Amino acid sequence: MLEISDLRVGYGRTTVVHGVDVKVGTGEIVAVMGHNGAGKTTLLRAAVGLLPVETGTIRLGGEDVTRAKPHRRVRLGLAYVPQGQQSFGQLTTRENLQLVADTFGAAGTARMNEALDLFPALKSLLTRRAGLLSGGQRQQLAIARALIVGPKIMLLDEPTEGIQPSVVGEIEDAIVQLAGSGMSVLLVEQHIGFALDACARYYVLESGRVSTQGAGGAANESDVRSAMAL
């Protein structure tokens, strides 16, 4: 579904990601882990098309999108939920969702209802301004809004960071459900236990390079923690 090969990308003259390979198959959850500043967000921003690639290739659904604009990648089935529970704070929860749904007509309305089924807590908050929601509720809203686009693959940057524990489990369950429905997920996550339990494969970035990788599963947690302790 998504294949990143020998990727080098950065900001201005500073290269942040150095020759990274990442592959996400259909219906797979693939986790990228590492300390702050390791290059995780830069990797996602390059995959979405928000940063120009120095060298390397990005393929989405078999198509080379290395130089494609973000809107082209969205049309091919990519959605991105950045770090920080982003929403339109002055708009209600319903208005945040409706802005996207209206673009897709009846299909958008149907997908909005499906997203609300995935996050039922939002149903009682539809008339509340997004700026008054908790961090966890705003994160649910951000993921729900991205789902209305009808993506085949979703890129999630730290979806549980700074979220109250009562909501973390709901977000994690939703991610697993999405993969179970056939959606691919590239997940940047600091919660190592969840990431390994959920993912088919993981990569650990250190200073913009893959320091270790392997199959998902709790048995590999010590390897990941050792890699991140370097």
PDB file of C-alpha atoms in Angstrom:
ATOM      1  CA  MET A   1       0.000   0.000   0.000  1.00  0.00           C
ATOM      2  CA  LEU A   2       2.742   2.458   1.016  1.00  0.00           C
ATOM      3  CA  GLU A   3       6.393   1.897   0.257  1.00  0.00           C
ATOM      4  CA  ILE A   4       9.106   4.369   1.238  1.00  0.00           C
ATOM      5  CA  SER A   5      12.545   3.549  -0.145  1.00  0.00           C
ATOM      6  CA  ASP A   6      15.931   5.104   0.698  1.00  0.00           C
ATOM      7  CA  LEU A   7      14.263   8.333   1.811  1.00  0.00           C
ATOM      8  CA  ARG A   8      16.331  11.416   2.600  1.00  0.00           C
ATOM      9  CA  VAL A   9      14.467  14.526   3.640  1.00  0.00           C
ATOM     10  CA  GLY A  10      14.950  17.518   5.892  1.00  0.00           C
ATOM     11  CA  TYR A  11      14.559  21.256   6.318  1.00  0.00           C
ATOM     12  CA  GLY A  12      16.653  23.597   4.208  1.00  0.00           C
ATOM     13  CA  ARG A  13      20.229  22.374   4.232  1.00  0.00           C
ATOM     14  CA  THR A  14      19.692  20.118   7.241  1.00  0.00           C
ATOM     15  CA  THR A  15      18.906  16.478   6.456  1.00  0.00           C
ATOM     16  CA  VAL A  16      16.790  14.892   9.187  1.00  0.00           C
ATOM     17  CA  VAL A  17      15.884  11.492   7.706  1.00  0.00           C
ATOM     18  CA  HIS A  18      18.743   9.523   6.182  1.00  0.00           C
ATOM     19  CA  GLY A  19      18.070   6.664   3.769  1.00  0.00           C
ATOM     20  CA  VAL A  20      15.009   5.219   5.523  1.00  0.00           C
ATOM     21  CA  ASP A  21      12.963   2.290   4.162  1.00  0.00           C
ATOM     22  CA  VAL A  22       9.423   1.702   5.470  1.00  0.00           C
ATOM     23  CA  LYS A  23       6.728  -0.538   4.032  1.00  0.00           C
ATOM     24  CA  VAL A  24       3.032  -0.758   4.976  1.00  0.00           C
ATOM     25  CA  GLY A  25       0.924  -3.507   3.433  1.00  0.00           C
ATOM     26  CA  THR A  26      -2.839  -3.539   2.965  1.00  0.00           C
ATOM     27  CA  GLY A  27      -4.636  -3.836   6.299  1.00  0.00           C
ATOM     28  CA  GLU A  28      -1.391  -3.653   8.266  1.00  0.00           C
ATOM     29  CA  ILE A  29      -0.530  -1.487  11.233  1.00  0.00           C
ATOM     30  CA  VAL A  30       3.129  -0.504  11.054  1.00  0.00           C
ATOM     31  CA  ALA A  31       4.643   1.386  13.979  1.00  0.00           C
ATOM     32  CA  VAL A  32       7.468   3.919  13.934  1.00  0.00           C
ATOM     33  CA  MET A  33       9.020   4.638  17.308  1.00  0.00           C
ATOM     34  CA  GLY A  34      11.913   6.675  18.642  1.00  0.00           C
ATOM     35  CA  HIS A  35      12.803   9.579  20.875  1.00  0.00           C
ATOM     36  CA  ASN A  36      11.764  13.161  20.181  1.00  0.00           C
ATOM     37  CA  GLY A  37      13.844  14.536  17.339  1.00  0.00           C
ATOM     38  CA  ALA A  38      14.497  11.109  15.822  1.00  0.00           C
ATOM     39  CA  GLY A  39      12.776  12.083  12.556  1.00  0.00           C
ATOM     40  CA  LYS A  40       9.392  10.405  12.974  1.00  0.00           C
ATOM     41  CA  THR A  41       7.201  13.411  12.167  1.00  0.00           C
ATOM     42  CA  THR A  42       9.523  14.443   9.337  1.00  0.00           C
ATOM     43  CA  LEU A  43       9.056  10.976   7.831  1.00  0.00           C
ATOM     44  CA  LEU A  44       5.264  11.301   7.956  1.00  0.00           C
ATOM     45  CA  ARG A  45       5.278  14.831   6.546  1.00  0.00           C
ATOM     46  CA  ALA A  46       7.375  13.643   3.613  1.00  0.00           C
ATOM     47  CA  ALA A  47       5.013  10.715   3.012  1.00  0.00           C
ATOM     48  CA  VAL A  48       2.072  13.128   2.898  1.00  0.00           C
ATOM     49  CA  GLY A  49       3.880  15.511   0.556  1.00  0.00           C
ATOM     50  CA  LEU A  50       4.306  18.385   2.982  1.00  0.00           C
ATOM     51  CA  LEU A  51       8.105  18.239   2.708  1.00  0.00           C
ATOM     52  CA  PRO A  52      10.125  17.897  -0.513  1.00  0.00           C
ATOM     53  CA  VAL A  53      12.199  14.734  -0.821  1.00  0.00           C
ATOM     54  CA  GLU A  54      15.944  15.070  -1.323  1.00  0.00           C
ATOM     55  CA  THR A  55      16.418  11.505  -2.579  1.00  0.00           C
ATOM     56  CA  GLY A  56      14.465   8.279  -2.469  1.00  0.00           C
ATOM     57  CA  THR A  57      11.048   7.082  -3.596  1.00  0.00           C
ATOM     58  CA  ILE A  58       7.540   7.086  -2.142  1.00  0.00           C
ATOM     59  CA  ARG A  59       4.990   4.746  -3.734  1.00  0.00           C
ATOM     60  CA  LEU A  60       1.309   4.728  -2.815  1.00  0.00           C
ATOM     61  CA  GLY A  61      -0.837   1.902  -4.100  1.00  0.00           C
ATOM     62  CA  GLY A  62       1.911   1.059  -6.585  1.00  0.00           C
ATOM     63  CA  GLU A  63       2.082   4.610  -7.980  1.00  0.00           C
ATOM     64  CA  ASP A  64       5.180   6.790  -7.620  1.00  0.00           C
ATOM     65  CA  VAL A  65       4.060   9.881  -5.671  1.00  0.00           C
ATOM     66  CA  THR A  66       7.514  11.125  -4.663  1.00  0.00           C
ATOM     67  CA  ARG A  67       6.915  14.506  -6.321  1.00  0.00           C
ATOM     68  CA  ALA A  68       3.101  14.487  -6.141  1.00  0.00           C
ATOM     69  CA  LYS A  69       1.206  17.251  -4.329  1.00  0.00           C
ATOM     70  CA  PRO A  70      -0.637  16.342  -1.091  1.00  0.00           C
ATOM     71  CA  HIS A  71      -4.078  16.552  -2.728  1.00  0.00           C
ATOM     72  CA  ARG A  72      -3.005  13.934  -5.284  1.00  0.00           C
ATOM     73  CA  ARG A  73      -1.997  11.583  -2.479  1.00  0.00           C
ATOM     74  CA  VAL A  74      -5.325  12.175  -0.732  1.00  0.00           C
ATOM     75  CA  ARG A  75      -7.160  11.200  -3.913  1.00  0.00           C
ATOM     76  CA  LEU A  76      -5.105   7.990  -3.999  1.00  0.00           C
ATOM     77  CA  GLY A  77      -6.337   7.133  -0.522  1.00  0.00           C
ATOM     78  CA  LEU A  78      -3.989   8.723   2.014  1.00  0.00           C
ATOM     79  CA  ALA A  79      -5.123  10.562   5.149  1.00  0.00           C
ATOM     80  CA  TYR A  80      -2.933  12.240   7.768  1.00  0.00           C
ATOM     81  CA  VAL A  81      -3.756  13.082  11.379  1.00  0.00           C
ATOM     82  CA  PRO A  82      -0.922  15.262  12.699  1.00  0.00           C
ATOM     83  CA  GLN A  83       0.196  15.583  16.273  1.00  0.00           C
ATOM     84  CA  GLY A  84      -1.746  17.907  18.552  1.00  0.00           C
ATOM     85  CA  GLN A  85      -5.497  17.095  18.406  1.00  0.00           C
ATOM     86  CA  GLN A  86      -6.121  19.677  15.686  1.00  0.00           C
ATOM     87  CA  SER A  87      -9.628  21.017  15.097  1.00  0.00           C
ATOM     88  CA  PHE A  88     -11.509  24.214  14.265  1.00  0.00           C
ATOM     89  CA  GLY A  89     -12.044  25.408  17.817  1.00  0.00           C
ATOM     90  CA  GLN A  90     -14.827  27.918  17.131  1.00  0.00           C
ATOM     91  CA  LEU A  91     -16.906  25.374  15.219  1.00  0.00           C
ATOM     92  CA  THR A  92     -19.011  22.674  16.825  1.00  0.00           C
ATOM     93  CA  THR A  93     -18.099  19.024  16.619  1.00  0.00           C
ATOM     94  CA  ARG A  94     -20.792  18.513  13.966  1.00  0.00           C
ATOM     95  CA  GLU A  95     -19.594  21.505  11.938  1.00  0.00           C
ATOM     96  CA  ASN A  96     -16.007  20.183  12.012  1.00  0.00           C
ATOM     97  CA  LEU A  97     -17.216  16.903  10.543  1.00  0.00           C
ATOM     98  CA  GLN A  98     -19.742  18.447   8.171  1.00  0.00           C
ATOM     99  CA  LEU A  99     -17.083  20.634   6.540  1.00  0.00           C
ATOM    100  CA  VAL A 100     -15.458  17.492   5.176  1.00  0.00           C
ATOM    101  CA  ALA A 101     -18.632  15.467   4.642  1.00  0.00           C
ATOM    102  CA  ASP A 102     -20.237  18.123   2.434  1.00  0.00           C
ATOM    103  CA  THR A 103     -17.368  17.758  -0.030  1.00  0.00           C
ATOM    104  CA  PHE A 104     -18.362  14.148  -0.696  1.00  0.00           C
ATOM    105  CA  GLY A 105     -22.146  14.421  -0.774  1.00  0.00           C
ATOM    106  CA  ALA A 106     -24.108  11.346   0.293  1.00  0.00           C
ATOM    107  CA  ALA A 107     -20.933   9.276   0.585  1.00  0.00           C
ATOM    108  CA  GLY A 108     -19.497  11.862   2.965  1.00  0.00           C
ATOM    109  CA  THR A 109     -22.588  11.757   5.147  1.00  0.00           C
ATOM    110  CA  ALA A 110     -22.450   7.967   5.269  1.00  0.00           C
ATOM    111  CA  ARG A 111     -18.764   8.019   6.226  1.00  0.00           C
ATOM    112  CA  MET A 112     -19.425  10.673   8.865  1.00  0.00           C
ATOM    113  CA  ASN A 113     -22.013   8.404  10.464  1.00  0.00           C
ATOM    114  CA  GLU A 114     -19.570   5.485  10.342  1.00  0.00           C
ATOM    115  CA  ALA A 115     -16.916   7.622  12.019  1.00  0.00           C
ATOM    116  CA  LEU A 116     -19.363   8.558  14.772  1.00  0.00           C
ATOM    117  CA  ASP A 117     -20.130   4.871  15.272  1.00  0.00           C
ATOM    118  CA  LEU A 118     -16.400   4.286  15.733  1.00  0.00           C
ATOM    119  CA  PHE A 119     -16.255   7.093  18.322  1.00  0.00           C
ATOM    120  CA  PRO A 120     -19.728   7.044  19.923  1.00  0.00           C
ATOM    121  CA  ALA A 121     -18.692   9.493  22.645  1.00  0.00           C
ATOM    122  CA  LEU A 122     -18.717  12.238  19.999  1.00  0.00           C
ATOM    123  CA  LYS A 123     -22.440  11.773  19.360  1.00  0.00           C
ATOM    124  CA  SER A 124     -23.341  13.523  22.596  1.00  0.00           C
ATOM    125  CA  LEU A 125     -20.899  16.346  21.812  1.00  0.00           C
ATOM    126  CA  LEU A 126     -22.079  17.316  18.334  1.00  0.00           C
ATOM    127  CA  THR A 127     -23.353  20.736  19.408  1.00  0.00           C
ATOM    128  CA  ARG A 128     -20.329  21.559  21.588  1.00  0.00           C
ATOM    129  CA  ARG A 129     -17.602  23.803  20.232  1.00  0.00           C
ATOM    130  CA  ALA A 130     -14.463  21.817  19.459  1.00  0.00           C
ATOM    131  CA  GLY A 131     -12.371  24.236  21.496  1.00  0.00           C
ATOM    132  CA  LEU A 132     -14.256  23.137  24.612  1.00  0.00           C
ATOM    133  CA  LEU A 133     -13.603  19.422  24.105  1.00  0.00           C
ATOM    134  CA  SER A 134     -10.969  17.550  26.095  1.00  0.00           C
ATOM    135  CA  GLY A 135      -7.724  16.589  24.398  1.00  0.00           C
ATOM    136  CA  GLY A 136      -8.903  13.024  23.943  1.00  0.00           C
ATOM    137  CA  GLN A 137     -12.212  14.127  22.461  1.00  0.00           C
ATOM    138  CA  ARG A 138     -10.435  16.459  20.031  1.00  0.00           C
ATOM    139  CA  GLN A 139      -8.171  13.592  18.969  1.00  0.00           C
ATOM    140  CA  GLN A 140     -11.191  11.401  18.313  1.00  0.00           C
ATOM    141  CA  LEU A 141     -12.676  14.252  16.300  1.00  0.00           C
ATOM    142  CA  ALA A 142      -9.487  14.651  14.265  1.00  0.00           C
ATOM    143  CA  ILE A 143      -9.407  10.954  13.384  1.00  0.00           C
ATOM    144  CA  ALA A 144     -13.138  10.919  12.617  1.00  0.00           C
ATOM    145  CA  ARG A 145     -12.737  13.896  10.297  1.00  0.00           C
ATOM    146  CA  ALA A 146      -9.915  12.157   8.431  1.00  0.00           C
ATOM    147  CA  LEU A 147     -12.031   9.031   8.002  1.00  0.00           C
ATOM    148  CA  ILE A 148     -14.702  10.957   6.109  1.00  0.00           C
ATOM    149  CA  VAL A 149     -12.256  11.286   3.204  1.00  0.00           C
ATOM    150  CA  GLY A 150     -12.514   7.510   2.790  1.00  0.00           C
ATOM    151  CA  PRO A 151      -8.805   6.692   3.096  1.00  0.00           C
ATOM    152  CA  LYS A 152      -7.101   3.408   2.293  1.00  0.00           C
ATOM    153  CA  ILE A 153      -4.158   4.277   4.521  1.00  0.00           C
ATOM    154  CA  MET A 154      -4.027   6.578   7.529  1.00  0.00           C
ATOM    155  CA  LEU A 155      -0.896   8.182   8.973  1.00  0.00           C
ATOM    156  CA  LEU A 156      -1.249   8.913  12.690  1.00  0.00           C
ATOM    157  CA  ASP A 157       1.308  11.026  14.527  1.00  0.00           C
ATOM    158  CA  GLU A 158       1.293  10.353  18.291  1.00  0.00           C
ATOM    159  CA  PRO A 159      -2.493   9.797  18.529  1.00  0.00           C
ATOM    160  CA  THR A 160      -2.385   9.036  22.276  1.00  0.00           C
ATOM    161  CA  GLU A 161       0.101  11.714  23.365  1.00  0.00           C
ATOM    162  CA  GLY A 162      -1.221  13.844  26.212  1.00  0.00           C
ATOM    163  CA  ILE A 163      -4.572  12.033  26.212  1.00  0.00           C
ATOM    164  CA  GLN A 164      -6.386  11.139  29.420  1.00  0.00           C
ATOM    165  CA  PRO A 165      -6.094   7.399  30.181  1.00  0.00           C
ATOM    166  CA  SER A 166      -9.860   6.858  29.973  1.00  0.00           C
ATOM    167  CA  VAL A 167      -9.811   7.801  26.269  1.00  0.00           C
ATOM    168  CA  VAL A 168      -6.476   6.242  25.263  1.00  0.00           C
ATOM    169  CA  GLY A 169      -8.007   2.769  25.197  1.00  0.00           C
ATOM    170  CA  GLU A 170     -10.881   3.950  22.990  1.00  0.00           C
ATOM    171  CA  ILE A 171      -8.455   5.442  20.453  1.00  0.00           C
ATOM    172  CA  GLU A 172      -6.270   2.340  20.475  1.00  0.00           C
ATOM    173  CA  ASP A 173      -9.307   0.090  19.959  1.00  0.00           C
ATOM    174  CA  ALA A 174     -10.438   2.259  17.044  1.00  0.00           C
ATOM    175  CA  ILE A 175      -7.033   1.966  15.345  1.00  0.00           C
ATOM    176  CA  VAL A 176      -7.165  -1.824  15.613  1.00  0.00           C
ATOM    177  CA  GLN A 177     -10.727  -1.839  14.240  1.00  0.00           C
ATOM    178  CA  LEU A 178      -9.683   0.246  11.256  1.00  0.00           C
ATOM    179  CA  ALA A 179      -6.918  -2.200  10.377  1.00  0.00           C
ATOM    180  CA  GLY A 180      -9.356  -5.069  10.853  1.00  0.00           C
ATOM    181  CA  SER A 181     -11.622  -3.487   8.243  1.00  0.00           C
ATOM    182  CA  GLY A 182      -8.756  -3.508   5.706  1.00  0.00           C
ATOM    183  CA  MET A 183      -7.339  -0.017   6.225  1.00  0.00           C
ATOM    184  CA  SER A 184      -3.574   0.365   6.449  1.00  0.00           C
ATOM    185  CA  VAL A 185      -2.120   2.414   9.313  1.00  0.00           C
ATOM    186  CA  LEU A 186       1.318   3.976   9.697  1.00  0.00           C
ATOM    187  CA  LEU A 187       1.499   4.804  13.378  1.00  0.00           C
ATOM    188  CA  VAL A 188       4.008   7.015  15.172  1.00  0.00           C
ATOM    189  CA  GLU A 189       3.573   6.108  18.821  1.00  0.00           C
ATOM    190  CA  GLN A 190       5.411   6.450  22.133  1.00  0.00           C
ATOM    191  CA  HIS A 191       3.220   3.874  23.876  1.00  0.00           C
ATOM    192  CA  ILE A 192       5.498   0.929  23.091  1.00  0.00           C
ATOM    193  CA  GLY A 193       3.253  -1.757  24.577  1.00  0.00           C
ATOM    194  CA  PHE A 194       0.253  -0.829  22.461  1.00  0.00           C
ATOM    195  CA  ALA A 195       2.301  -0.222  19.317  1.00  0.00           C
ATOM    196  CA  LEU A 196       3.897  -3.667  19.464  1.00  0.00           C
ATOM    197  CA  ASP A 197       0.647  -5.437  20.347  1.00  0.00           C
ATOM    198  CA  ALA A 198      -1.131  -3.816  17.416  1.00  0.00           C
ATOM    199  CA  CYS A 199       1.496  -3.688  14.683  1.00  0.00           C
ATOM    200  CA  ALA A 200       2.587  -6.249  12.126  1.00  0.00           C
ATOM    201  CA  ARG A 201       6.017  -4.634  11.932  1.00  0.00           C
ATOM    202  CA  TYR A 202       7.926  -1.890  13.695  1.00  0.00           C
ATOM    203  CA  TYR A 203      10.807   0.469  12.987  1.00  0.00           C
ATOM    204  CA  VAL A 204      12.838   2.390  15.542  1.00  0.00           C
ATOM    205  CA  LEU A 205      14.400   5.639  14.351  1.00  0.00           C
ATOM    206  CA  GLU A 206      17.553   7.029  15.908  1.00  0.00           C
ATOM    207  CA  SER A 207      18.940  10.325  14.561  1.00  0.00           C
ATOM    208  CA  GLY A 208      16.959   9.894  11.361  1.00  0.00           C
ATOM    209  CA  ARG A 209      18.063   6.334  10.649  1.00  0.00           C
ATOM    210  CA  VAL A 210      16.417   2.975  11.276  1.00  0.00           C
ATOM    211  CA  SER A 211      18.364   1.537  14.214  1.00  0.00           C
ATOM    212  CA  THR A 212      16.286  -1.626  14.512  1.00  0.00           C
ATOM    213  CA  GLN A 213      13.172  -3.205  13.034  1.00  0.00           C
ATOM    214  CA  GLY A 214      11.186  -6.368  13.444  1.00  0.00           C
ATOM    215  CA  ALA A 215       7.834  -8.087  13.701  1.00  0.00           C
ATOM    216  CA  GLY A 216       5.202  -6.850  16.108  1.00  0.00           C
ATOM    217  CA  GLY A 217       4.407  -8.629  19.329  1.00  0.00           C
ATOM    218  CA  ALA A 218       5.015  -8.124  23.042  1.00  0.00           C
ATOM    219  CA  ALA A 219       8.005 -10.480  22.918  1.00  0.00           C
ATOM    220  CA  ASN A 220       9.989  -7.762  21.129  1.00  0.00           C
ATOM    221  CA  GLU A 221       9.368  -5.026  23.698  1.00  0.00           C
ATOM    222  CA  SER A 222      12.767  -5.479  25.356  1.00  0.00           C
ATOM    223  CA  ASP A 223      14.491  -5.106  21.963  1.00  0.00           C
ATOM    224  CA  VAL A 224      12.635  -1.867  21.282  1.00  0.00           C
ATOM    225  CA  ARG A 225      13.315  -0.434  24.717  1.00  0.00           C
ATOM    226  CA  SER A 226      17.000  -1.322  24.367  1.00  0.00           C
ATOM    227  CA  ALA A 227      17.169   0.377  20.967  1.00  0.00           C
ATOM    228  CA  MET A 228      15.502   3.497  22.339  1.00  0.00           C
ATOM    229  CA  ALA A 229      17.863   3.582  25.318  1.00  0.00           C
ATOM    230  CA  LEU A 230      20.899   4.066  23.073  1.00  0.00           C
TER     231      LEU A 230
END
